[in-house]
Coordinates of C-alpha atoms in Angstrom, one line a residue:
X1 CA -17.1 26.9 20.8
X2 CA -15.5 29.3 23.6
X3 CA -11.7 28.2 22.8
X4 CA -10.5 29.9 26.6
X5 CA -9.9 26.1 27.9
X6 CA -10.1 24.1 25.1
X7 CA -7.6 21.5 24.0
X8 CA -7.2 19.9 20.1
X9 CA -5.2 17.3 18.7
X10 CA -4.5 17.3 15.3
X11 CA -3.0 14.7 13.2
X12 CA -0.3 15.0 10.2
X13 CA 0.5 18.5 11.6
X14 CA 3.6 19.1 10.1
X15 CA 2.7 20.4 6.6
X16 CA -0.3 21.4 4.6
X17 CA -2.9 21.4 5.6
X18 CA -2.5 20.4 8.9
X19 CA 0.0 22.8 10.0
X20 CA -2.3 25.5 8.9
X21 CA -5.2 24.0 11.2
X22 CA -2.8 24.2 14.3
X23 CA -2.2 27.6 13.1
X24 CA -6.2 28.7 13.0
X25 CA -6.4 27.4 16.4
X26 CA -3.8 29.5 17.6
X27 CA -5.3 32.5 16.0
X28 CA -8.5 32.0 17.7
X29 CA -7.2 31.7 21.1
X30 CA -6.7 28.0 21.8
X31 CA -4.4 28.3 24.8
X32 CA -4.1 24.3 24.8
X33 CA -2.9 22.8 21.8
X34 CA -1.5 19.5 21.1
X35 CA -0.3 18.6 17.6
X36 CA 1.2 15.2 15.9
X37 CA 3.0 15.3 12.8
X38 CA 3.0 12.3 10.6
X39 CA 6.5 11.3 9.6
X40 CA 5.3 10.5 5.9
X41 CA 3.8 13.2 3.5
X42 CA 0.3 13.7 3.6
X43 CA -0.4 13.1 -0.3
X44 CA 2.1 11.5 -3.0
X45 CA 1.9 11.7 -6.3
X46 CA 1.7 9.5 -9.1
X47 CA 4.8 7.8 -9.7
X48 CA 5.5 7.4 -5.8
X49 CA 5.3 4.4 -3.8
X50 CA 4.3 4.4 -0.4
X51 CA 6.2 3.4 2.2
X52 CA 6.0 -0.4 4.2
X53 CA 2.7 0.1 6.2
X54 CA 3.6 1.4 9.1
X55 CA 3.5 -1.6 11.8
X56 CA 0.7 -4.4 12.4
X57 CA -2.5 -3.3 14.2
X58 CA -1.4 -3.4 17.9
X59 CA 1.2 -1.1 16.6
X60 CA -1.2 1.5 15.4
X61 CA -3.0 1.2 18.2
X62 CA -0.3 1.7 20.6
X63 CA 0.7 5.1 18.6
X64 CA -3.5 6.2 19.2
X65 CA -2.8 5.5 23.1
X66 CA 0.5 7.6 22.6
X67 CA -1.2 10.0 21.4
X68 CA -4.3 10.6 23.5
X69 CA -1.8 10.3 26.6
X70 CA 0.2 12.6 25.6
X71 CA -2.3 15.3 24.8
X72 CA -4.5 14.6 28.5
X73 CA -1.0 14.5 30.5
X74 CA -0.6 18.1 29.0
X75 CA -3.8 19.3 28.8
X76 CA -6.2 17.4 31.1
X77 CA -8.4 17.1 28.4
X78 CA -9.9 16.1 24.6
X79 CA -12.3 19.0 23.3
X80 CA -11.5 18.5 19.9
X81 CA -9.8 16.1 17.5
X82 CA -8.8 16.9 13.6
X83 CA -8.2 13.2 11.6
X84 CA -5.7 15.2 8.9
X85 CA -3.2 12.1 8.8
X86 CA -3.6 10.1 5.9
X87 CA -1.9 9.9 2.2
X88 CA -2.8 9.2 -1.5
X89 CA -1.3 8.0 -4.3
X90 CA -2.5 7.8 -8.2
X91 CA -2.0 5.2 -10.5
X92 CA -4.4 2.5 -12.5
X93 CA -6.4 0.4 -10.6
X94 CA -4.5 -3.0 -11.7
X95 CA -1.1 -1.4 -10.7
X96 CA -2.2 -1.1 -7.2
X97 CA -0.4 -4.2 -4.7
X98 CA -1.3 -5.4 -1.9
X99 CA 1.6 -3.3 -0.1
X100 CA 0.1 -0.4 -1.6
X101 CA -3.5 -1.1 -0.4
X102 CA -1.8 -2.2 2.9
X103 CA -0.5 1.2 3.4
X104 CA -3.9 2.9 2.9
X105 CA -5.4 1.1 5.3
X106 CA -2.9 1.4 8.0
X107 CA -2.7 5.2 7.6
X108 CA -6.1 6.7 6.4
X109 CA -8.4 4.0 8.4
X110 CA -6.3 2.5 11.1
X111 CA -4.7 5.9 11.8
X112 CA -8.2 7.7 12.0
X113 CA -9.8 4.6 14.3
X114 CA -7.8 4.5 17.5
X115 CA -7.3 7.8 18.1
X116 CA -11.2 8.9 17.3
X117 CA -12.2 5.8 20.2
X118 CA -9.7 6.7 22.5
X119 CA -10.7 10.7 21.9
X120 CA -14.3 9.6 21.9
X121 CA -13.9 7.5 25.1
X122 CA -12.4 10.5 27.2
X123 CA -15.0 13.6 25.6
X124 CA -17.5 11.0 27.1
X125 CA -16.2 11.0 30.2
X126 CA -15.9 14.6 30.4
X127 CA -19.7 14.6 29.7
X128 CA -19.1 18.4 28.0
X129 CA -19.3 17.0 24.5
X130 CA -16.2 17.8 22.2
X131 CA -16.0 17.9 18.1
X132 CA -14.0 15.6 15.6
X133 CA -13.4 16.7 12.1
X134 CA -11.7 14.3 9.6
X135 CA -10.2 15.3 6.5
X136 CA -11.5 13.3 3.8
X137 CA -11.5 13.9 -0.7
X138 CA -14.0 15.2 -3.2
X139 CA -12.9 12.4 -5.6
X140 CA -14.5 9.7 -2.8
X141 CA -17.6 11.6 -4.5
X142 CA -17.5 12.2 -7.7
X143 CA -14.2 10.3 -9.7
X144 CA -12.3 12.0 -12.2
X145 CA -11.2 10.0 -15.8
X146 CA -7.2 11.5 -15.3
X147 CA -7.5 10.5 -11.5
X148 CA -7.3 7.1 -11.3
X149 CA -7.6 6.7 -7.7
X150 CA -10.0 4.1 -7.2
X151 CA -8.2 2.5 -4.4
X152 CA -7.1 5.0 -2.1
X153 CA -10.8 6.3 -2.4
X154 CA -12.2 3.2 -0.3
X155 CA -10.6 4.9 2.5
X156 CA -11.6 8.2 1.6
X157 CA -15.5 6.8 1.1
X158 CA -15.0 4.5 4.0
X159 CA -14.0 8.2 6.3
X160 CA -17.5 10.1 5.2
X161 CA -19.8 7.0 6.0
X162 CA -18.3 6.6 9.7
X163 CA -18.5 10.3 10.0
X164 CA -22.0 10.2 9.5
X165 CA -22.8 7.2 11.9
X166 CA -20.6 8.4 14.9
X167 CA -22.3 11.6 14.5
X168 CA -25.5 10.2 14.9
X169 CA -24.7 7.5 17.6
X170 CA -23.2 10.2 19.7
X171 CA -25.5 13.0 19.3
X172 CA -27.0 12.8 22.2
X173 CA -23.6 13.3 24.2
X174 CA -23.1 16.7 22.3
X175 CA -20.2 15.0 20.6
X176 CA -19.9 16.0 16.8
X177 CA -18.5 14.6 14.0
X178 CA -18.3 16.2 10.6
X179 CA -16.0 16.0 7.9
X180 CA -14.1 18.0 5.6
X181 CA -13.7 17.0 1.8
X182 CA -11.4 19.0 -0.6
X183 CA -10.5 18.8 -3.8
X184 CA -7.5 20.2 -5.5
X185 CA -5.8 22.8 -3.0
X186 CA -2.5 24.3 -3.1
X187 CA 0.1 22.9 -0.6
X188 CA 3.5 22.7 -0.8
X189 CA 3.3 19.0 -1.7
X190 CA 2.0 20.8 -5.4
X191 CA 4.6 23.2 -5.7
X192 CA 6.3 21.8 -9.1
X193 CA 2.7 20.9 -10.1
X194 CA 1.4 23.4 -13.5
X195 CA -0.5 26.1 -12.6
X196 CA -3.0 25.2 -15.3
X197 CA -3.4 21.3 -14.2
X198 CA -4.4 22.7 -10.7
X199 CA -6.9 25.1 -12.3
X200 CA -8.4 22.0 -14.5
X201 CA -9.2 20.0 -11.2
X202 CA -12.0 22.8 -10.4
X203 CA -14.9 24.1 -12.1
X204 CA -14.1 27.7 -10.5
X205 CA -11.1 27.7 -11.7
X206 CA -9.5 28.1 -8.3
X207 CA -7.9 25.7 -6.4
X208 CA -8.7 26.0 -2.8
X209 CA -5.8 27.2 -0.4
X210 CA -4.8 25.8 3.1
X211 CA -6.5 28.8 4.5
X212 CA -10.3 27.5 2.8
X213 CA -9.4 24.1 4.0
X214 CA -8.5 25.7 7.1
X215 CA -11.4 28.2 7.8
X216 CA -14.2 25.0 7.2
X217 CA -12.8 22.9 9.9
X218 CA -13.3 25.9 12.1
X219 CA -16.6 26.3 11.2
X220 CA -17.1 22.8 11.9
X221 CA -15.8 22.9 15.3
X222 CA -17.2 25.9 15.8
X223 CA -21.0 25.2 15.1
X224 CA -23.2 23.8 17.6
X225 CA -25.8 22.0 16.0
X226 CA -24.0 21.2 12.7
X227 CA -23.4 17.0 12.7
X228 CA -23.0 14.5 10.4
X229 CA -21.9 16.7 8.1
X230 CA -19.6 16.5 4.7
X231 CA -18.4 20.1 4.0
X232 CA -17.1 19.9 0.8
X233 CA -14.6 22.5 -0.1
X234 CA -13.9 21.9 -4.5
X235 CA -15.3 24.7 -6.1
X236 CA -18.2 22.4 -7.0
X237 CA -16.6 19.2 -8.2
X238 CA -18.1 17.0 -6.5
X239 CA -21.7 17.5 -7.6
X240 CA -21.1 18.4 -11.6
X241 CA -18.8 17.7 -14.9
X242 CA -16.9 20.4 -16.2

């Protein structure tokens, strides 16, 4: 994708993973850039409760609208949209609340919807097709015994089905929706977390950095013909025990 007039919005910007997607597109010459940081981490550990959902549905709505307006009054236009926003939490499936699943939804589904119609509503007007990558997890995939994260994976799974059917009801208008699934990755949300836990959540070994999470959501948006796709990025977990 020539990046010489492109514009991208990308959500949860302000850490992570996110802020090292704004910072690929900046490195390969995406002269308009729009980027929204969440207000609440990206991932929480176990032994963290979420915050109140963040407002009823008009209310996430209203921030999508915010959003997309924002990014066309400055840029004119939606090539490309990055779903990063979301969070996660671990605990056993009983201890999750309603609160708790309340939050998931508001932030990982509600979040992704508005602004993906809104952004989807303007590439088609543009009639020049655009590309939307959403961050998703291995573990929607394939689970793990000491992960118990049943919960926050319905919108994890819920992210990789809609991928694939937006990618196909849109094809035809050049619009292209993949998706993006990592496993364990160093970020500085995992800073106090041991060395050898991170290394147990891959068969490699190796943890992915922000940089491989980074360099397959360009390759998404870069790749014409690639659709529908789930790129997982785990060092294998999601297809094998270890």
């Amino acid at each position: 994708m020539s990046s010489t007039r492109k514009s991208a919005i990308v959500t949860g910007a302000s850490q992570g993973i996110g802020a090292g997607i704004v910072k690929g597109f900046v490195e390969r010459g995406f002269k308009r850039r729009c980027q929204f940081p969440e207000s609440d981490p990206i991932h929480r550990g176990r032994g963290f409760r979420p915050r109140r959902p963040g407002g009823r549905p008009h209310r996430r709505a209203g921030n999508g609208a915010k959003i997309v307006e924002t990014a066309l009054s400055r840029f004119k236009s939606i090539d490309v949209l990055v779903n990063n926003a979301g969070i996660f939490f671990t605990k056993p499936f009983t201890d999750y609340t309603a609160e708790d699943f309340k939050s998931l939804v508001a932030t990982n589904l509600e979040g992704f919807l508005y602004v993906t119609q809104l952004s989807i509503k303007q590439m088609l007007a543009q009639k020049t097709g655009g590309s939307i990558v959403t961050i998703t997890a291995a573990l929607a995939r394939n689970p793990v015994r000491g992960v118990p994260a049943a919960v926050p994976m319905i919108t994890k799974g819920g992210l990789e089905t809609i991928t694939q059917h937006l990618a196909m009801e849109y094809a035809r208008d050049g619009i292209r929706v993949n998706a993006v699934a990592p496993g364990a990755v160093y970020t500085p949300l995992h800073r106090n977390t041991p060395k050898a836990v991170m290394e147990s959540l891959s068969p490699m070994g190796r943890p992915s950095t922000v940089k491989d999470i980074t360099d397959a959501v360009m390759y998404l948006t870069d790749a014409p013909t690639v659709t529908g796709h789930i790129l997982y990025v785990d060092g294998g977990a999601h297809f094998g025990r270890w």
